[in-house]
């Protein structure tokens, strides 16, 4: 059995038995699925050009059209020969995503619902902060991790996104911002899906958006968050990229964690923390632990003490998330005063801690509330 098969077996079907299994709707006609040109790293594009009788340096020109001028058609790439433009158009698509819905919140947050070539839909969120614009991208259609408080996992996993489908979320939003001369300045990989379950596409995405000829977004302005897929944490630590790294912890011990997150049955808390320690040692960087506060579940002062003891020797920072309401779930958000008590306890114990500011809650664009529109259609 290959490593990938073993891995798949270990994390398969974490979505509880009670959940309906995803049913793929029969599509009458198979749409023609051209690969997205945004899936190609610069070196891959150079190789493709060479394989197709063209000069490798054209890749730099194409990247400039894609990521600096951000054109919407191959036609517009005016310093390429007509022949090359036709070859590109025959092999690739520039518009894998089409905008189905664009919803703006009172606080300026914008939620986009994009449709993919095969009809599935995904969500992308633009958040506006004083320090710049940040975009939250989706890495999978659905999710198979099964966290009991999260909406993204409700219909299971439909498919992984290709790197280009993740890159294009950023390009599409940037194209909109171009109208007002604004820029996407940071990226969080915290939309629908588990990025470490779609590892290779996620890595290509990172390389493309980070490349100085790509979108040129600095590694320190990009954050990836995982539910805790241990072997991939080691792999990620060894990549040598200065990306910010976050782990969804949500509980102070194994028993409590596996109740909230079935992934904890596949990868135990002590294994997870060992991998996190490896990461901090290898990269010299601190890790962020995300901790969603759920009333009566994981939010008492005693739990805060237990959590402090668990992580006190790890180079870390805790981000407390007041849990967002998901109608299908029973969890209730912790009250403000109890959130502050929890924070105070961590602080007293010398743990770095912040409380996440909420954005886009009025349009269900907040963390954990995203899910494919499609789910509603499926059950019709
Ligand atoms: N799969 C990855 C990244 C996507 S979720 C992960 O699990 O880290 C981004 C963050 O939102 C995670 O910390 C996740 O646990 C949290 N989240 C999920 N559902 C939530 C909810 N209902 N309210 C608040 N945060 C939630």
XYZ file of C-alpha atoms and ligand atoms in Angstrom:
406
model
C 0.000 0.000 0.000
C 1.416 3.403 -0.903
C 1.849 6.148 1.679
C -0.946 8.071 0.024
C -3.301 5.058 0.262
C -2.421 4.515 3.917
C -3.012 8.174 4.564
C -6.343 8.139 2.718
C -7.440 5.098 4.693
C -6.555 6.754 7.971
C -8.540 9.891 7.374
C -11.329 8.538 5.232
C -14.925 9.031 6.263
C -14.289 11.004 9.383
C -17.597 12.652 8.668
C -19.864 10.843 11.156
C -21.932 7.825 10.193
C -25.080 9.772 10.851
C -24.225 12.177 8.085
C -25.651 11.452 4.709
C -22.908 10.350 2.361
C -22.186 12.622 -0.569
C -24.107 11.660 -3.646
C -22.617 12.850 -6.845
C -25.300 14.052 -9.149
C -25.188 12.486 -12.575
C -24.260 15.110 -15.077
C -25.923 14.441 -18.404
C -23.175 15.839 -20.534
C -19.633 15.788 -19.322
C -18.374 19.331 -19.715
C -15.025 19.726 -21.377
C -12.625 20.300 -18.519
C -9.595 22.200 -19.674
C -6.823 22.661 -17.163
C -6.519 26.136 -15.723
C -3.408 27.998 -16.826
C -3.209 29.301 -13.248
C -2.315 25.762 -12.127
C 1.153 26.016 -13.665
C 4.195 27.098 -11.712
C 6.617 29.215 -13.749
C 8.970 26.244 -14.288
C 6.046 24.068 -15.400
C 4.932 26.701 -17.895
C 8.492 26.946 -19.249
C 8.497 23.173 -19.709
C 5.110 23.218 -21.429
C 6.323 25.878 -23.866
C 9.426 23.874 -24.708
C 7.372 20.728 -25.198
C 5.184 22.667 -27.596
C 7.970 24.096 -29.749
C 8.095 27.521 -28.099
C 10.794 29.462 -26.269
C 10.909 29.025 -22.478
C 11.297 32.769 -21.839
C 7.746 33.314 -23.060
C 6.653 31.915 -19.690
C 7.820 35.129 -18.007
C 5.771 37.178 -20.466
C 2.715 35.016 -19.922
C 3.107 35.341 -16.145
C 3.208 39.109 -16.547
C -0.085 39.046 -18.443
C -1.664 36.728 -15.888
C -0.450 38.205 -12.631
C 0.609 41.792 -13.271
C -1.712 42.979 -16.015
C -4.330 40.411 -15.022
C -5.926 40.079 -18.451
C -9.122 38.108 -18.893
C -8.432 36.559 -22.329
C -5.445 35.014 -24.136
C -6.224 37.424 -27.006
C -4.975 40.334 -24.941
C -1.460 38.863 -24.595
C -0.300 41.094 -27.416
C 3.430 40.410 -27.344
C 2.848 36.707 -28.050
C 2.415 35.418 -31.599
C -1.101 34.662 -32.733
C -0.030 31.029 -33.074
C 1.054 30.813 -29.434
C -2.076 32.546 -28.202
C -4.137 29.963 -30.102
C -2.105 27.092 -28.684
C -2.627 28.426 -25.168
C -6.336 28.882 -25.691
C -6.629 25.335 -27.061
C -4.792 23.806 -24.100
C -5.896 25.911 -21.137
C -8.700 27.966 -19.720
C -8.355 31.406 -18.162
C -11.788 31.394 -16.596
C -12.343 28.291 -14.541
C -14.468 30.220 -12.067
C -17.589 32.200 -12.803
C -19.134 34.484 -10.218
C -22.576 33.269 -9.118
C -23.107 35.558 -6.145
C -21.269 38.515 -4.650
C -22.566 39.521 -1.243
C -21.291 42.497 0.725
C -21.469 42.811 4.497
C -21.969 45.991 6.488
C -18.337 45.809 7.564
C -17.030 45.671 3.979
C -16.453 41.925 3.928
C -17.415 40.429 0.579
C -18.399 36.804 0.075
C -18.111 35.367 -3.423
C -19.811 32.220 -4.581
C -17.897 30.912 -7.595
C -19.010 28.148 -9.911
C -16.425 25.654 -11.154
C -16.359 24.161 -14.639
C -18.099 20.967 -13.532
C -20.914 22.823 -11.803
C -19.764 22.642 -8.184
C -19.626 25.892 -6.285
C -17.124 27.234 -3.750
C -16.883 30.277 -1.508
C -14.157 32.886 -1.169
C -14.194 35.755 1.306
C -12.525 39.159 1.102
C -11.961 40.858 4.445
C -11.027 44.488 4.818
C -8.761 45.449 7.691
C -7.005 48.670 8.593
C -3.725 47.071 7.597
C -4.965 45.811 4.238
C -7.191 43.373 2.401
C -7.100 39.747 3.245
C -8.640 36.896 1.292
C -9.819 33.553 2.651
C -9.562 30.787 0.045
C -11.182 27.388 -0.355
C -9.075 24.300 -1.130
C -11.687 21.551 -1.568
C -15.311 21.167 -2.601
C -16.604 20.117 0.825
C -14.425 18.415 3.422
C -13.995 14.906 4.838
C -12.572 15.831 8.239
C -15.915 15.928 10.040
C -15.368 18.574 12.762
C -18.616 18.577 14.697
C -18.947 22.376 14.853
C -18.167 23.197 11.207
C -20.562 23.670 8.285
C -18.066 22.885 5.528
C -18.014 19.210 6.311
C -21.785 18.640 6.328
C -22.008 17.071 2.864
C -18.633 15.329 2.922
C -15.918 15.795 0.326
C -16.840 16.101 -3.356
C -13.433 16.734 -4.823
C -10.098 18.474 -4.381
C -9.526 21.800 -6.089
C -6.737 22.075 -8.635
C -3.992 24.583 -7.804
C -5.319 26.894 -10.530
C -8.788 26.904 -9.018
C -7.289 28.153 -5.755
C -5.027 30.700 -7.482
C -7.915 31.962 -9.575
C -9.921 32.811 -6.451
C -7.224 35.353 -5.589
C -6.902 36.608 -9.181
C -10.681 37.064 -9.525
C -10.945 39.041 -6.301
C -7.843 41.085 -7.212
C -9.408 41.896 -10.596
C -12.398 43.311 -8.751
C -10.131 45.332 -6.451
C -8.243 46.672 -9.473
C -11.300 48.813 -10.198
C -10.638 50.803 -7.012
C -6.850 50.380 -7.098
C -6.845 48.212 -3.980
C -4.683 45.170 -3.468
C -5.049 41.762 -1.857
C -2.251 41.998 0.681
C -2.657 38.781 2.603
C -4.110 35.303 2.185
C -5.521 32.867 4.706
C -6.095 29.278 3.633
C -9.061 28.855 5.949
C -12.025 28.560 3.620
C -13.818 25.307 2.860
C -11.667 22.187 2.991
C -8.584 20.796 4.673
C -5.546 22.189 2.838
C -3.252 19.379 4.035
C -5.669 16.842 2.528
C -4.979 18.477 -0.863
C -1.317 19.007 -0.160
C 0.296 19.129 -3.607
C -2.240 21.563 -5.035
C -1.900 23.714 -1.917
C 1.905 23.792 -2.267
C 1.690 24.767 -5.942
C -0.812 27.454 -5.009
C 1.624 28.817 -2.414
C 4.518 28.821 -4.871
C 2.495 30.637 -7.538
C 1.013 33.371 -5.360
C 4.319 33.876 -3.533
C 6.533 34.013 -6.673
C 7.844 37.481 -7.493
C 6.648 37.045 -11.066
C 3.358 35.597 -9.781
C 1.108 37.534 -7.407
C 4.163 38.362 -5.292
C 2.399 38.026 -1.947
C 5.028 37.580 0.764
C 5.155 34.278 2.632
C 4.726 36.110 5.916
C 1.432 37.458 4.619
C 0.085 33.980 3.951
C -1.378 31.675 6.616
C -2.273 28.016 6.256
C -4.434 26.256 8.809
C -4.778 22.521 9.368
C -7.014 20.367 11.510
C -3.925 18.325 12.353
C -2.815 15.890 9.647
C 0.422 14.843 11.271
C 2.562 13.451 8.399
C 1.833 16.521 6.316
C 2.961 18.808 9.144
C 6.415 17.189 8.980
C 6.427 17.529 5.213
C 5.392 21.171 5.458
C 8.072 21.934 8.057
C 10.656 20.584 5.614
C 9.499 22.811 2.721
C 11.473 25.754 4.068
C 8.824 28.372 3.283
C 8.183 31.191 5.760
C 4.400 30.760 5.607
C 2.460 31.396 8.846
C 1.219 28.140 10.240
C -1.924 27.519 12.296
C -3.307 24.368 13.888
C -6.937 23.965 14.935
C -6.681 22.685 18.479
C -10.049 23.430 20.124
C -9.511 21.199 23.164
C -7.000 20.709 26.006
C -6.829 16.896 25.972
C -7.268 13.841 23.747
C -10.719 12.868 24.983
C -12.259 16.286 24.556
C -10.563 16.819 21.223
C -11.747 13.620 19.633
C -15.271 14.419 20.674
C -15.117 17.668 18.722
C -12.801 16.580 15.924
C -12.877 13.001 14.612
C -9.450 13.611 13.015
C -8.057 13.313 16.545
C -8.873 9.597 16.428
C -6.649 9.197 13.373
C -3.885 11.478 14.694
C -3.629 11.642 18.461
C -3.024 14.875 20.335
C 0.442 13.887 21.565
C 1.495 12.933 18.013
C 0.133 16.277 16.836
C 2.021 18.302 19.425
C 5.212 16.413 18.638
C 4.821 17.365 14.979
C 4.161 20.984 15.978
C 7.334 21.016 18.092
C 9.249 19.655 15.100
C 7.810 22.482 13.012
C 8.831 25.222 15.462
C 12.320 23.762 15.813
C 12.845 23.268 12.106
C 11.552 26.690 11.023
C 12.329 28.785 14.082
C 8.807 30.159 13.816
C 5.951 30.093 16.248
C 2.736 28.293 15.516
C -0.790 29.636 16.047
C -3.276 27.415 17.844
C -6.852 28.159 16.889
C -9.287 27.547 19.692
C -13.036 27.900 19.083
C -14.916 28.627 22.289
C -18.147 26.645 22.692
C -20.361 27.236 25.675
C -20.126 24.465 28.288
C -17.844 22.380 26.049
C -14.333 23.742 26.218
C -14.562 27.211 27.750
C -14.163 26.991 31.531
C -11.319 28.509 33.522
C -10.223 24.961 34.490
C -9.956 24.101 30.800
C -7.910 27.260 30.238
C -5.533 26.065 32.965
C -5.301 22.623 31.376
C -4.671 24.162 27.957
C -1.938 26.413 29.373
C -0.145 23.406 30.838
C -0.470 21.482 27.575
C 1.184 24.106 25.397
C 3.390 26.049 27.788
C 6.624 24.683 26.328
C 5.644 25.249 22.724
C 6.595 28.403 20.825
C 3.052 29.444 20.107
C 0.258 31.922 20.121
C -3.406 31.147 20.803
C -6.175 32.668 18.729
C -9.513 32.413 20.515
C -12.462 32.191 18.120
C -15.951 32.888 19.441
C -17.661 29.968 17.671
C -20.064 30.888 14.895
C -23.517 29.475 14.837
C -24.181 26.639 12.422
C -27.895 25.764 12.292
C -27.329 22.008 11.960
C -25.123 21.960 15.050
C -25.918 22.391 18.746
C -22.980 24.487 19.823
C -23.530 27.867 21.368
C -20.965 30.606 21.491
C -19.309 31.407 24.807
C -20.423 34.713 26.370
C -18.125 37.714 26.104
C -17.324 37.781 29.803
C -16.351 34.107 29.798
C -14.205 34.631 26.719
C -12.322 37.345 28.610
C -11.945 35.056 31.645
C -10.487 32.363 29.397
C -8.106 34.859 27.833
C -7.068 36.195 31.240
C -6.207 32.715 32.490
C -3.999 32.002 29.475
C -2.287 35.370 29.870
C -1.671 34.792 33.558
C 0.083 31.571 32.586
C 2.351 33.387 30.155
C 0.627 32.237 26.955
C 0.381 34.706 24.035
C -3.284 35.074 23.214
C -5.635 37.140 21.069
C -9.356 37.046 20.453
C -10.341 36.870 16.808
C -12.281 39.856 15.582
C -15.419 38.861 13.830
C -16.172 39.846 10.251
C -18.920 39.115 7.799
C -21.188 37.317 10.274
C -24.272 39.025 8.817
C -23.663 37.296 5.470
C -22.601 33.934 6.942
C -19.085 34.557 5.696
C -17.500 33.980 9.080
C -15.207 31.114 9.927
C -16.975 27.782 9.895
C -20.132 29.052 8.232
C -19.118 28.493 4.653
C -20.524 25.700 2.619
C -21.380 24.940 -0.941
C -24.689 26.267 -2.104
C -24.934 22.974 -3.825
C -25.698 21.139 -0.607
C -29.120 22.692 -0.576
C -29.677 21.621 -4.170
C -28.544 18.079 -3.456
C -31.240 17.509 -0.906
C -34.012 18.917 -3.093
N -9.500 22.674 7.691
C -8.626 23.670 8.208
C -8.876 25.085 7.699
C -10.303 25.575 7.509
S -11.269 26.098 8.861
C -8.642 23.655 9.728
O -9.418 22.905 10.286
O -7.840 24.348 10.330
C -10.573 27.535 9.577
C -10.832 27.613 11.074
O -12.234 27.801 11.353
C -10.431 26.349 11.817
O -9.738 26.659 12.970
C -11.776 25.743 12.163
O -11.688 24.866 13.234
C -12.604 26.982 12.426
N -14.058 26.754 12.463
C -14.773 25.753 11.939
N -16.084 25.881 12.229
C -16.209 26.994 12.963
C -17.316 27.671 13.562
N -18.562 27.210 13.459
N -17.048 28.807 14.241
C -15.787 29.289 14.351
N -14.727 28.705 13.809
C -14.922 27.561 13.127
